[in-house]
Coordinates of C-alpha atoms in Angstrom, one line a residue:
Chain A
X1 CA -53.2 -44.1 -25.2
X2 CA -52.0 -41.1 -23.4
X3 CA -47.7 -41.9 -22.3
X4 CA -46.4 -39.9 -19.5
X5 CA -43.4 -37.5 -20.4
X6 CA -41.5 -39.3 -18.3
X7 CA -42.0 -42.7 -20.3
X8 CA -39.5 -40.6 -22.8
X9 CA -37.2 -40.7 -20.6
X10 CA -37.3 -44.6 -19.4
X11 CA -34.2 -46.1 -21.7
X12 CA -33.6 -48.8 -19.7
X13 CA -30.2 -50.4 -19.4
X14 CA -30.6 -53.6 -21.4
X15 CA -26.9 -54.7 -20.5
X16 CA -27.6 -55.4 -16.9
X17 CA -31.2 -57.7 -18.7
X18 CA -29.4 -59.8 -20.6
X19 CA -27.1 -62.8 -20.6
X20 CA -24.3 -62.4 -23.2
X21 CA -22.7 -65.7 -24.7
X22 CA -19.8 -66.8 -22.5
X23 CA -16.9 -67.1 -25.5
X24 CA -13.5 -67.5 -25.7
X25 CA -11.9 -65.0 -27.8
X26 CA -11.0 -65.3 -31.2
X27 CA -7.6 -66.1 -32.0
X28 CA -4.7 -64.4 -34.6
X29 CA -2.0 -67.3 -33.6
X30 CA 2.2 -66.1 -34.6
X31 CA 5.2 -68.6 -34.9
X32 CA 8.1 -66.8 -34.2
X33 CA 11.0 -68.6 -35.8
X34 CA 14.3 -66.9 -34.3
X35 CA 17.7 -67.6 -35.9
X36 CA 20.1 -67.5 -32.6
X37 CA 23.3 -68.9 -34.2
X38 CA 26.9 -67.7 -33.3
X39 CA 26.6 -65.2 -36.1
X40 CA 24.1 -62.9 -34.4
X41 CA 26.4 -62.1 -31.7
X42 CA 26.8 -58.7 -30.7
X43 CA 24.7 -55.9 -32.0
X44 CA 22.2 -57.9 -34.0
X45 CA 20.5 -60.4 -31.6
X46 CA 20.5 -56.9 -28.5
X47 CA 18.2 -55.3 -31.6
X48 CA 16.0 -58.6 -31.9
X49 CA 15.7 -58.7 -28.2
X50 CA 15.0 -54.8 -27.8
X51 CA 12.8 -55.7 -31.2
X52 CA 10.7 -58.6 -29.6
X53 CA 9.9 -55.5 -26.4
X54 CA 9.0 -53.3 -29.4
X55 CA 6.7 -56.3 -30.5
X56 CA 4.6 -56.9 -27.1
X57 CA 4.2 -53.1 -26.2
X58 CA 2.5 -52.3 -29.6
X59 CA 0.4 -55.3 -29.3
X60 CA -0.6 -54.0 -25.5
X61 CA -1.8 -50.7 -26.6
X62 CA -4.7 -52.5 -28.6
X63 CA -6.4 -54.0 -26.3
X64 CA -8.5 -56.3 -28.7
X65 CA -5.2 -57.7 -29.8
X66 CA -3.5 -58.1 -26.8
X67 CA -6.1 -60.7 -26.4
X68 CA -6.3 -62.2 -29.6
X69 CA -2.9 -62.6 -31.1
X70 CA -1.4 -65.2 -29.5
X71 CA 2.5 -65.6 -29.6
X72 CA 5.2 -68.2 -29.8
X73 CA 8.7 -68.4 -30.1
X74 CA 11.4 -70.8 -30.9
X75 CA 15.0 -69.9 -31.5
X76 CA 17.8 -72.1 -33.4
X77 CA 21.0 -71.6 -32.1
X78 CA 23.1 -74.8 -31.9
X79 CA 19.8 -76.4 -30.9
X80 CA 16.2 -75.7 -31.9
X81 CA 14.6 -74.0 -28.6
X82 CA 11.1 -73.5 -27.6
X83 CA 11.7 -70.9 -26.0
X84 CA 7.3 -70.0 -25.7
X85 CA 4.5 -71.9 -26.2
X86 CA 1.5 -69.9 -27.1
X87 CA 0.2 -67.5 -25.4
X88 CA -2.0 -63.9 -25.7
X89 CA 0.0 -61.1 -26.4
X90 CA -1.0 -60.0 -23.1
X91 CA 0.7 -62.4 -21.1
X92 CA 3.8 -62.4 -23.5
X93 CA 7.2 -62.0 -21.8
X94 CA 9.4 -61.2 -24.1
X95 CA 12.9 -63.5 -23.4
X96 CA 16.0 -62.1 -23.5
X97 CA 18.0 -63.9 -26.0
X98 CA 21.7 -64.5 -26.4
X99 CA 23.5 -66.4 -29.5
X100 CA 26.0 -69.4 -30.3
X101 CA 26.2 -72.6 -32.0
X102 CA 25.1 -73.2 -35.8
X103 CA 22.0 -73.0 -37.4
X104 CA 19.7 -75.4 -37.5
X105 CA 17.2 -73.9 -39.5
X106 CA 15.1 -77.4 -40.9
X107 CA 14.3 -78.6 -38.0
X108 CA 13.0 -75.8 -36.1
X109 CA 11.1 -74.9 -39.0
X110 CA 9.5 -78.7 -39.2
X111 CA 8.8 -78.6 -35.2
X112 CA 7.2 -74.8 -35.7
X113 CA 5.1 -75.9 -38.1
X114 CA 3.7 -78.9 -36.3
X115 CA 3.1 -76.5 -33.6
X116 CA 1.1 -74.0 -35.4
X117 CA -1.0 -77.2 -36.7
X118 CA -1.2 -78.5 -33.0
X119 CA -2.8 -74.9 -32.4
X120 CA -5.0 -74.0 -34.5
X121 CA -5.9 -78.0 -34.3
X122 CA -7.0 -77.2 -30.8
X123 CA -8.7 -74.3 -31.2
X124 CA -10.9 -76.5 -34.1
X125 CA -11.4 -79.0 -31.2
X126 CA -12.6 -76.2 -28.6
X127 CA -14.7 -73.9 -31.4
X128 CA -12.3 -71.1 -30.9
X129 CA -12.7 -69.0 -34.1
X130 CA -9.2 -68.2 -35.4
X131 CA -7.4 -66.5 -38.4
X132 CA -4.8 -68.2 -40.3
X133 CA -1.5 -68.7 -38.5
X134 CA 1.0 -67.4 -39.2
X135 CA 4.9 -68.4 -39.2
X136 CA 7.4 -65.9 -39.1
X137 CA 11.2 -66.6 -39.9
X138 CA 14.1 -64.6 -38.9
X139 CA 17.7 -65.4 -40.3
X140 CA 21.1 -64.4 -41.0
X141 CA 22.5 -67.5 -42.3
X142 CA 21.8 -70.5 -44.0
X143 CA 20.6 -73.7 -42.7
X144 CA 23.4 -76.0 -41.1
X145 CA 21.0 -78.9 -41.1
X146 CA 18.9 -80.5 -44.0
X147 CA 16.2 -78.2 -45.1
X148 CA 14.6 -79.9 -47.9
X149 CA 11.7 -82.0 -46.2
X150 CA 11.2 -78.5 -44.2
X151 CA 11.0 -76.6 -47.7
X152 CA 7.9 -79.4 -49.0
X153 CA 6.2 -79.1 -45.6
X154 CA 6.5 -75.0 -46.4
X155 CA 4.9 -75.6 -49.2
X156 CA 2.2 -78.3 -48.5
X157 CA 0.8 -76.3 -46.2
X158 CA 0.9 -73.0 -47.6
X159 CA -0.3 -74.1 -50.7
X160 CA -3.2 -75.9 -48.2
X161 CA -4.1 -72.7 -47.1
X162 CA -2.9 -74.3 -43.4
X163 CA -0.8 -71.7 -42.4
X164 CA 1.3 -68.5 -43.9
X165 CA 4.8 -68.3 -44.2
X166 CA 6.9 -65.2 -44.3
X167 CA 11.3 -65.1 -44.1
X168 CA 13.1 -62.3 -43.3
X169 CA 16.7 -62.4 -44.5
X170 CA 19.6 -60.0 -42.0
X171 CA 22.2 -59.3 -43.4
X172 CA 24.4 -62.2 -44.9
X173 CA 21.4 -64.6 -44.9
X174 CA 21.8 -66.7 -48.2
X175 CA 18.8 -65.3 -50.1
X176 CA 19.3 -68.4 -52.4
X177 CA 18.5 -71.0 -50.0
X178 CA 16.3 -69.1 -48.1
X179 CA 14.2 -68.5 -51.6
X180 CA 14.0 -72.2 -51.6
X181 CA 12.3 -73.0 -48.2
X182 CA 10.3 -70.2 -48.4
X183 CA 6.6 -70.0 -49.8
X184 CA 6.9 -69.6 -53.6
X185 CA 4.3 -66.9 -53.4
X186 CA 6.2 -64.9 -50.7
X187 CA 9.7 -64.4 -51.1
X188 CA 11.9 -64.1 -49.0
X189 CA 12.3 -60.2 -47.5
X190 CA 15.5 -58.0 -46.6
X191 CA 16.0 -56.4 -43.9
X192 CA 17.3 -53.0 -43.8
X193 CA 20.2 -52.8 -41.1
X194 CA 19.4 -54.6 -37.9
X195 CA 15.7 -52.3 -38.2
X196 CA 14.4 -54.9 -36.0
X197 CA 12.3 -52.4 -34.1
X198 CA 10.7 -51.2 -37.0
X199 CA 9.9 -54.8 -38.9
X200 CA 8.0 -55.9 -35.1
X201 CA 6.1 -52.8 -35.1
X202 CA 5.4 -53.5 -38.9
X203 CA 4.5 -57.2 -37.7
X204 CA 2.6 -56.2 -34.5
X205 CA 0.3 -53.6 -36.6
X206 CA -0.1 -56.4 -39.4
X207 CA -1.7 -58.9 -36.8
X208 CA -3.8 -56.6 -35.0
X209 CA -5.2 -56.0 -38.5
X210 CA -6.0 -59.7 -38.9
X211 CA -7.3 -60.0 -35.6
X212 CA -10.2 -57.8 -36.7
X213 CA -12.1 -60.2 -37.7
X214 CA -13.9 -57.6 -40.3
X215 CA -10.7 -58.0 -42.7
X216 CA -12.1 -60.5 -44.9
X217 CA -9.6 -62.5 -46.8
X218 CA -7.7 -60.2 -48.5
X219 CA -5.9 -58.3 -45.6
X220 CA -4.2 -55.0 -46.6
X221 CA -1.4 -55.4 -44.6
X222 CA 0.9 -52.1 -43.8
X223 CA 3.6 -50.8 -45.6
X224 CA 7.1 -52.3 -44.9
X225 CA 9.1 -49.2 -46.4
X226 CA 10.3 -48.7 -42.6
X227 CA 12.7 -51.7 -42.1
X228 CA 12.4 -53.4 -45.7
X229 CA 15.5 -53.4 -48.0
X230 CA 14.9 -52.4 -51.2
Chain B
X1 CA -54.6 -61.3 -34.6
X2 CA -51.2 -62.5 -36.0
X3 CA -48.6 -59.9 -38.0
X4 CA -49.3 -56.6 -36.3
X5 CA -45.0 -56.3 -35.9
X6 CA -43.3 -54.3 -33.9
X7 CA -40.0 -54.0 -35.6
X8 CA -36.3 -51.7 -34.1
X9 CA -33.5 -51.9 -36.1
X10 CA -30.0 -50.2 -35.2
X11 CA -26.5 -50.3 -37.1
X12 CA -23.5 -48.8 -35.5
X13 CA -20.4 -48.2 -36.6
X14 CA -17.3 -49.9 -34.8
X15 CA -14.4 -48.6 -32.7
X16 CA -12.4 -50.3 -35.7
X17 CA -13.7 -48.2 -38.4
X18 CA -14.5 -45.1 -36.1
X19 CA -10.5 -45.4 -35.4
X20 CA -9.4 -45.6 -39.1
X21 CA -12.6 -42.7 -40.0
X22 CA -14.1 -45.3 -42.3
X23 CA -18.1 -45.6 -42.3
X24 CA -20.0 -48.1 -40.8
X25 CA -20.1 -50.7 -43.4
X26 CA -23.1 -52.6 -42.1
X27 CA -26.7 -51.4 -43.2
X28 CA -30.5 -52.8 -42.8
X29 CA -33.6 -52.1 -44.2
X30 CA -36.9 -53.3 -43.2
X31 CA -40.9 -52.7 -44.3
X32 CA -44.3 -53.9 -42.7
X33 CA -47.0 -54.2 -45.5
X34 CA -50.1 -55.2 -43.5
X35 CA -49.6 -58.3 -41.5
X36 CA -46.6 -59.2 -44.0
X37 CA -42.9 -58.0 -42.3
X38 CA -39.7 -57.9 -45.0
X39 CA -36.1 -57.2 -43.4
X40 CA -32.8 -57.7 -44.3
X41 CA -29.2 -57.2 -43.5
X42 CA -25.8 -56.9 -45.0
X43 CA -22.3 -56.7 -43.7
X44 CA -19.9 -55.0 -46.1
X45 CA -16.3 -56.7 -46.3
X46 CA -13.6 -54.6 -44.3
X47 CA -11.1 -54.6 -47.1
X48 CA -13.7 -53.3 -50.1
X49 CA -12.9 -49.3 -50.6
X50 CA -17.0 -49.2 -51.1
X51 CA -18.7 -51.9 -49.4
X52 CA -20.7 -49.2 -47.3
X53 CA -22.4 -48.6 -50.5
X54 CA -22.7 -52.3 -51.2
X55 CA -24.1 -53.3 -48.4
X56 CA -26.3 -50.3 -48.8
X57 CA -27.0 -51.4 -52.3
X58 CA -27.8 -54.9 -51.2
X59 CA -30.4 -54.3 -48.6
X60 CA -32.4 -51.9 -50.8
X61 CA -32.3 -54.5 -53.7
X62 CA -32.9 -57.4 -52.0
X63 CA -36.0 -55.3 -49.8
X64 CA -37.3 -53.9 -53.2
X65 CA -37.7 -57.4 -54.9
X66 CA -39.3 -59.7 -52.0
X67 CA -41.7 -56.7 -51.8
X68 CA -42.5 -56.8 -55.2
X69 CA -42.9 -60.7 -55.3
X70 CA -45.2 -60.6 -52.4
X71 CA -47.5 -57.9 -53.8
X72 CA -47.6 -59.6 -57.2
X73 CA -48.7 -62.7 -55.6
X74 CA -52.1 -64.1 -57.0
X75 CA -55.0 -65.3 -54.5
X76 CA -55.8 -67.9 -56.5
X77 CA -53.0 -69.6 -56.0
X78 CA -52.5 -72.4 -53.6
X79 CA -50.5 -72.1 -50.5
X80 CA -48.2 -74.5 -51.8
X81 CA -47.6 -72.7 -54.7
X82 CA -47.7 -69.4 -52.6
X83 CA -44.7 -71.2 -50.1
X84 CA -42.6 -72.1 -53.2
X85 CA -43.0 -68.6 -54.9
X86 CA -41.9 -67.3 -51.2
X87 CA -38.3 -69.6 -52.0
X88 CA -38.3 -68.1 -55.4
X89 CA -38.4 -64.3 -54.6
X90 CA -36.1 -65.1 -52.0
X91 CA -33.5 -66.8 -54.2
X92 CA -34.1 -63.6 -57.1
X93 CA -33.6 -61.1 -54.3
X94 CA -30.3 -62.5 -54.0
X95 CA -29.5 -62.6 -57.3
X96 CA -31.1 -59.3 -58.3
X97 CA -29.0 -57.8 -55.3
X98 CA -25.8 -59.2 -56.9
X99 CA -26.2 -58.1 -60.1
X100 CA -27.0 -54.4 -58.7
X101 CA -23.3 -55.1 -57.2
X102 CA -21.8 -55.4 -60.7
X103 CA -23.6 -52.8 -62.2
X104 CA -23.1 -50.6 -59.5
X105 CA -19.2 -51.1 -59.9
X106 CA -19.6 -50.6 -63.7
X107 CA -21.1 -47.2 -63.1
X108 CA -18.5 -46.4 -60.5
X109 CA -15.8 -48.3 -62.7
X110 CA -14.6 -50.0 -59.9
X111 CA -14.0 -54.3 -59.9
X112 CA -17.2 -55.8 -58.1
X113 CA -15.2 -56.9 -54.9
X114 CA -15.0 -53.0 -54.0
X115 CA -18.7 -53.2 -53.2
X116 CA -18.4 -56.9 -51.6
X117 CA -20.8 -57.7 -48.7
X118 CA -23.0 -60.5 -47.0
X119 CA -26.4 -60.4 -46.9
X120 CA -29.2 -62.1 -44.5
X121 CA -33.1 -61.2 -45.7
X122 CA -36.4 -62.5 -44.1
X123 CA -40.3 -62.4 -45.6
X124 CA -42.8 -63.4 -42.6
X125 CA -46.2 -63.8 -44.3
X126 CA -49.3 -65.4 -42.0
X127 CA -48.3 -68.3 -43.8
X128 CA -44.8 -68.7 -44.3
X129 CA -41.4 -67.2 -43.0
X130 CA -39.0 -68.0 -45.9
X131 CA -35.6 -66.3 -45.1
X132 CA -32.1 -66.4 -47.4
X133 CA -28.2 -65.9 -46.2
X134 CA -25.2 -65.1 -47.9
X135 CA -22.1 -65.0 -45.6
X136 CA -22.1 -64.2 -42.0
X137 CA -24.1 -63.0 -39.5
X138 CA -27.7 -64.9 -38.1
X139 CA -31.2 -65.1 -38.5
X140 CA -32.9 -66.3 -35.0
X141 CA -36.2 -66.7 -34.3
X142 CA -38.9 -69.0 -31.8
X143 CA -41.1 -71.5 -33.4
X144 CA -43.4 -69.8 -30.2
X145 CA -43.8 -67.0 -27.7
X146 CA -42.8 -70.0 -24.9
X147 CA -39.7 -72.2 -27.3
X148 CA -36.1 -71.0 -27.1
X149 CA -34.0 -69.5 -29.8
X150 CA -32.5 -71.1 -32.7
X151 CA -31.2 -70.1 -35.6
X152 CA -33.5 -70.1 -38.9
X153 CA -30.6 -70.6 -41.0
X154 CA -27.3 -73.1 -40.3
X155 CA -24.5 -70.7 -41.8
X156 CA -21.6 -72.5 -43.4
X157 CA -18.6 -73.0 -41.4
X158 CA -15.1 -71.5 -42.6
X159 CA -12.2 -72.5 -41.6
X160 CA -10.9 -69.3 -40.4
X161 CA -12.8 -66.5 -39.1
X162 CA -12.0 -63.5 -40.8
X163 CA -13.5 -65.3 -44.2
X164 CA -16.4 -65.5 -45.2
X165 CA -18.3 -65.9 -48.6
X166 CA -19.7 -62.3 -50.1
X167 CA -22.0 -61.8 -52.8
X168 CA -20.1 -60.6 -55.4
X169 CA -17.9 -63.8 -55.3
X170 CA -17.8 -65.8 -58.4
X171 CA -19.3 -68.5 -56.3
X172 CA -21.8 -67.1 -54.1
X173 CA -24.7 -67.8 -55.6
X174 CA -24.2 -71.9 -54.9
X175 CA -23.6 -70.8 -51.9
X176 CA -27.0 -69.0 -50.7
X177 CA -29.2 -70.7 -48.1
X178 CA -32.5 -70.5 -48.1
X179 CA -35.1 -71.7 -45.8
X180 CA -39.0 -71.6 -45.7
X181 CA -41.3 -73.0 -43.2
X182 CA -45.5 -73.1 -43.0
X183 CA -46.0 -70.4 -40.8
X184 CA -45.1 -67.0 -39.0
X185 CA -42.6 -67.4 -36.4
X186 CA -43.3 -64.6 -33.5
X187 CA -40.1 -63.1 -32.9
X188 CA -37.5 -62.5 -35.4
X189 CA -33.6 -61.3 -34.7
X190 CA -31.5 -60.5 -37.7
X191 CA -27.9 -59.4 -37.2
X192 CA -24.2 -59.1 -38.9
X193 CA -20.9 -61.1 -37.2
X194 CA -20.3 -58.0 -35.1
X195 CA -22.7 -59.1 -32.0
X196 CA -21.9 -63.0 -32.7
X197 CA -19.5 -62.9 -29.6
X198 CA -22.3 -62.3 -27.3
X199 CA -25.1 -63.9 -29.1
X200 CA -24.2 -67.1 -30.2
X201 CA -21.6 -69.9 -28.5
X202 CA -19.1 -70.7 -30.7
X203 CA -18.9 -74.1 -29.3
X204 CA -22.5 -75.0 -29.3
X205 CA -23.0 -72.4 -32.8
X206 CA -26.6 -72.0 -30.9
X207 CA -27.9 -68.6 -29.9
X208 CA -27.5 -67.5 -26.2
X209 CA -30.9 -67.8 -25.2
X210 CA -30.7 -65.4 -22.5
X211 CA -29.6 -62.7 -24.6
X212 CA -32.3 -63.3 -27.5
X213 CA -35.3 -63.9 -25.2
X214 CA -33.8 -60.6 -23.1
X215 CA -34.3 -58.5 -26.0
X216 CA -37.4 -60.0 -27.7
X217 CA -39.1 -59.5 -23.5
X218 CA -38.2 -55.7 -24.1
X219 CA -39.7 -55.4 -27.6
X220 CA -42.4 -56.9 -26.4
X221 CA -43.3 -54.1 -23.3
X222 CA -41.7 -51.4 -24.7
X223 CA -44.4 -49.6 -26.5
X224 CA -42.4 -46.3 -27.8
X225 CA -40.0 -47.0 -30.8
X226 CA -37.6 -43.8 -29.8
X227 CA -37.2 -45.7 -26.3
X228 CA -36.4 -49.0 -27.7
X229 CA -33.9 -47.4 -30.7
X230 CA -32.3 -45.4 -27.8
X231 CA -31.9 -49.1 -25.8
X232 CA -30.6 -50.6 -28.4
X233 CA -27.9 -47.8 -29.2
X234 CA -26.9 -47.6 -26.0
X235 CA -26.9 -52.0 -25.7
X236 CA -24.2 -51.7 -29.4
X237 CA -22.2 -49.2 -27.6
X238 CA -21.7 -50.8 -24.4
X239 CA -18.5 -52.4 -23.0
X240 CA -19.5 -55.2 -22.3
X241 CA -20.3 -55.5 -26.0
X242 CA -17.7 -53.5 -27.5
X243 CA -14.8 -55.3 -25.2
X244 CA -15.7 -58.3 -27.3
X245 CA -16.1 -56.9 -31.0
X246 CA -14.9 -53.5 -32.0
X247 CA -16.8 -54.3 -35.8
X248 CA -19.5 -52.5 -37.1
X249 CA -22.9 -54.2 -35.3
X250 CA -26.3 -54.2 -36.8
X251 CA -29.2 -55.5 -34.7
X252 CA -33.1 -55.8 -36.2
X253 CA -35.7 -57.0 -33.6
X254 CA -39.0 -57.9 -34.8
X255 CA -41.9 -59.1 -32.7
X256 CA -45.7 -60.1 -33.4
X257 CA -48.7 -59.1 -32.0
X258 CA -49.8 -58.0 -28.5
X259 CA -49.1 -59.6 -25.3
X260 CA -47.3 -56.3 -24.9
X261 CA -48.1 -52.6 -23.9
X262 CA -50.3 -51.3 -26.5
X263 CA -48.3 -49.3 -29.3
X264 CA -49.3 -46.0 -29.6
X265 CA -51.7 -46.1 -32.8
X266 CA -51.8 -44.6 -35.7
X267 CA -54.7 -45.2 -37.7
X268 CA -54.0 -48.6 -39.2
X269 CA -56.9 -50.6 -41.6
X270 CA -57.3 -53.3 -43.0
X271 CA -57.5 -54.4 -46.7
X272 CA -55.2 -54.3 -49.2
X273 CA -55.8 -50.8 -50.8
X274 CA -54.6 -49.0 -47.8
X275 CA -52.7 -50.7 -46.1
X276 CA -50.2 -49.0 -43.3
X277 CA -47.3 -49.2 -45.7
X278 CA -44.5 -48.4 -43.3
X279 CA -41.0 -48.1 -44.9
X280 CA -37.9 -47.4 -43.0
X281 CA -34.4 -48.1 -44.6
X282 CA -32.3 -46.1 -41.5
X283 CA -28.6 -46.2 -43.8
X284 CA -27.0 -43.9 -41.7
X285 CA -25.1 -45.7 -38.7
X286 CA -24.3 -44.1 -35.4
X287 CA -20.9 -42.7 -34.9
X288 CA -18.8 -44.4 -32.3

């Protein structure tokens, strides 16, 4: 069988001949918990908001995980307030937040939990492949409200492998408390200064790293040397 | 004539890993032995420091022993008893492929999970396919040149995508699948999670036939390997593919005998004694 020279050359585009499988994609889902009380006022809730910019911007230069990380917010501040449902990174405003009122921390730690269940619920429904979500609480305080039931459901469900729960304590957060709602396995963290840009780029690279769907279980998440107190 | 495979088999590293300047931790290996096709796969897990050499490790292993168990088969034996050998080479190549894992990370003194990986493996005999899986990734295949697509092997579902069982887990071994059916299927696809967002719907978890019977079409008339390695290459490193998965992507595509454009022949006979043993373990992946 004699082949032309120019068969050689015949790579054909195989792209254009195929059909590729019409998915969704694959979701890294993040509850932002967002303590708004009075006590934030001033220079520490301007560096959450200019924090939460810090937060999408990172996310939109990788442009796998602008799609997959998906983003919502709720802020306690008098009320509990969900503020944004969730949605890609991509399409992520970030709000402008201001502060006042107490801090009802239980209950918008109860209501983000059943949202991240609702989630990834729905992605279960739909087939949409997902990573495990994540809830991520911000305080300066201590809860006004009653925490307890929210500290079992913290627990339940960590210990479930539903969800994973991380708390960042600012400055004057009681620790003790805090320690007590959080995951046993993940104490509560400090926050150096108001280094809120620093902990969402720390959080922004962290789920861009789950959202690789190569990480395998064990995620080797960043190190936090750039807004953690030690 | 059955057998007679055409096989291509590509593995390219990931905008992920070509980012961070860690090798493609995929790898494939594949050998024709007469009318008799071995392949297999293996996906190493993105957080092991050495899974490029476990996965590596794994495909060589697992290749070495189903080879082994089909040339020690005995004629006299039934095809039953051939069929259920088939299950049990499959299940040792597993095994054997794990316990190269551990004593690879003894040599290396390293703990096992540094080497962790999946691994998929097919045998296609002209009597039997008999395939095994470990972790994630597919084996698809027709039943016939005119049937759509399906995967061999059901994998296990997890609950969240980025886990997945790996062979050095202290588990994995109740958690191989392994499948055998009574004759040669035709066209063969073997691949790691990397190309499952185009391939397979996650709602459905069945293969896209238009992609699977897109590519076994072009193995079919493309009668020069270098031409359908380049197509593939290209295929891992386009867009459209790499907009939906920047992990490593390994693809082998093995089709059976000739309503296609004639390969260009070496000299090939028959019989046992000298037969075209053709061996070709590629473990380098493309840079991205």
């Amino acid at each position: 069988m004699i082949h032309d020279a120019a068969d050689y050359d015949r790579v054909p585009d195989l792209v254009g001949q195929l059909e590729l499988a019409d998915n969704p994609d694959q979701r890294t889902p993040c509850m932002l918990l967002l303590d708004t009380s009075y006590s934030m006022s001033g220079a520490p809730i301007a560096e959450l908001n200019e924090g939460l910019k810090v937060f999408r911007e990172e996310l939109m230069a990788d442009s796998l995980a602008q799609r997959r990380v998906e983003v919502a917010v709720a802020t306690f501040g008098g009320t509990v307030d969900p503020v944004q449902a969730f949605v890609p990174a991509q399409a992520f405003q970030p709000p402008t937040l201001s502060a006042g009122g107490n801090t009802p921390m239980g209950a918008a730690i109860e209501q983000g939990l059943e949202g991240v269940l609702a989630r990834t619920r729905q992605y279960r429904e739909a087939g949409v492949p997902h990573t495990r979500p994540w809830v991520f609480l911000i305080t300066d305080g201590a809860p006004t409200d009653d925490w307890q039931r929210a500290a079992a459901q913290v627990r339940r469900h960590s210990e479930a492998r539903r969800l994973a729960f991380f708390a960042v304590a600012v400055q004057g957060a009681d620790m003790d408390t805090l320690g007590r709602i959080a995951d046993p396995d993940r104490p509560p963290l400090q926050l150096a200064g108001l280094q809120f840009r620093e902990l969402f780029q720390w959080l922004s690279v962290s789920l861009s790293q789950v959202s690789r769907s190569a990480a395998g279980q064990q995620v080797a998440l960043p190190a936090r040397d750039g807004w953690e107190a030690v | 004539m059955r057998g007679d495979w055409r096989c291509t088999a590509v593995s390219m590293r990931g905008a992920s890993h070509a980012r961070s300047g860690t090798p493609c931790q995929d790898a494939h290996a594949w050998s024709r032995l007469g009318d008799t096709l071995v392949l297999a796969v293996a996906d190493g897990a993105g957080s092991a420091s050495h899974s490029d050499h476990g996965s590596q490790l794994a495909v060589e292993t697992a290749l070495s022993v189903m080879i082994r168990g089909l040339v020690t088969q005995r004629w006299g034996e039934t095809l039953q008893a051939r069929r259920g050998k088939a299950e049990t080479v499959a299940r040792h190549a597993a095994r054997l492929a794990r316990n190269s894992l551990f004593n690879e990370a003894r040599r290396r003194q390293i703990r096992p999970r540094e080497l962790a990986t999946t691994l998929l493996a097919v045998i296609v005999t002209p009597e039997h396919t008999t395939a095994l899986q470990v972790g994630d990734g597919g084996i698809v295949c027709t039943d016939a040149a005119a049937e759509d697509p399906a995967l061999f092997i059901v994998p296990e579902r997890h609950e969240y995508v980025n886990e997945t069982v790996f062979l050095t887990d202290e588990a994995s071994l109740e958690h191989i699948k392994i499948r055998s059916v009574a004759y040669p299927v035709p066209r063969l696809a073997l691949f790691t999670d990397g190309i499952e967002p185009v391939a397979v719907g996650y709602d459905s978890g069945q293969p896209c036939d238009g992609f699977f019977n897109g590519l076994f079409g072009f193995m079919e008339q493309a009668p020069l390997e270098a031409v359908r390695a380049k197509a593939i290459e290209d295929l891992l490193q386009h867009p459209r593919i790499t907009n939906r998965s920047d992990d490593d992507k390994t693809l082998i595509l093995a089709v059976s005998h000739a309503h296609r454009a004639p390969e260009r022949q070496s000299a090939t006979t028959t019989g046992l004694a000298t037969e075209d043993i053709e061996a070709n373990d590629v473990t380098d992946c493309e840079a991205h």
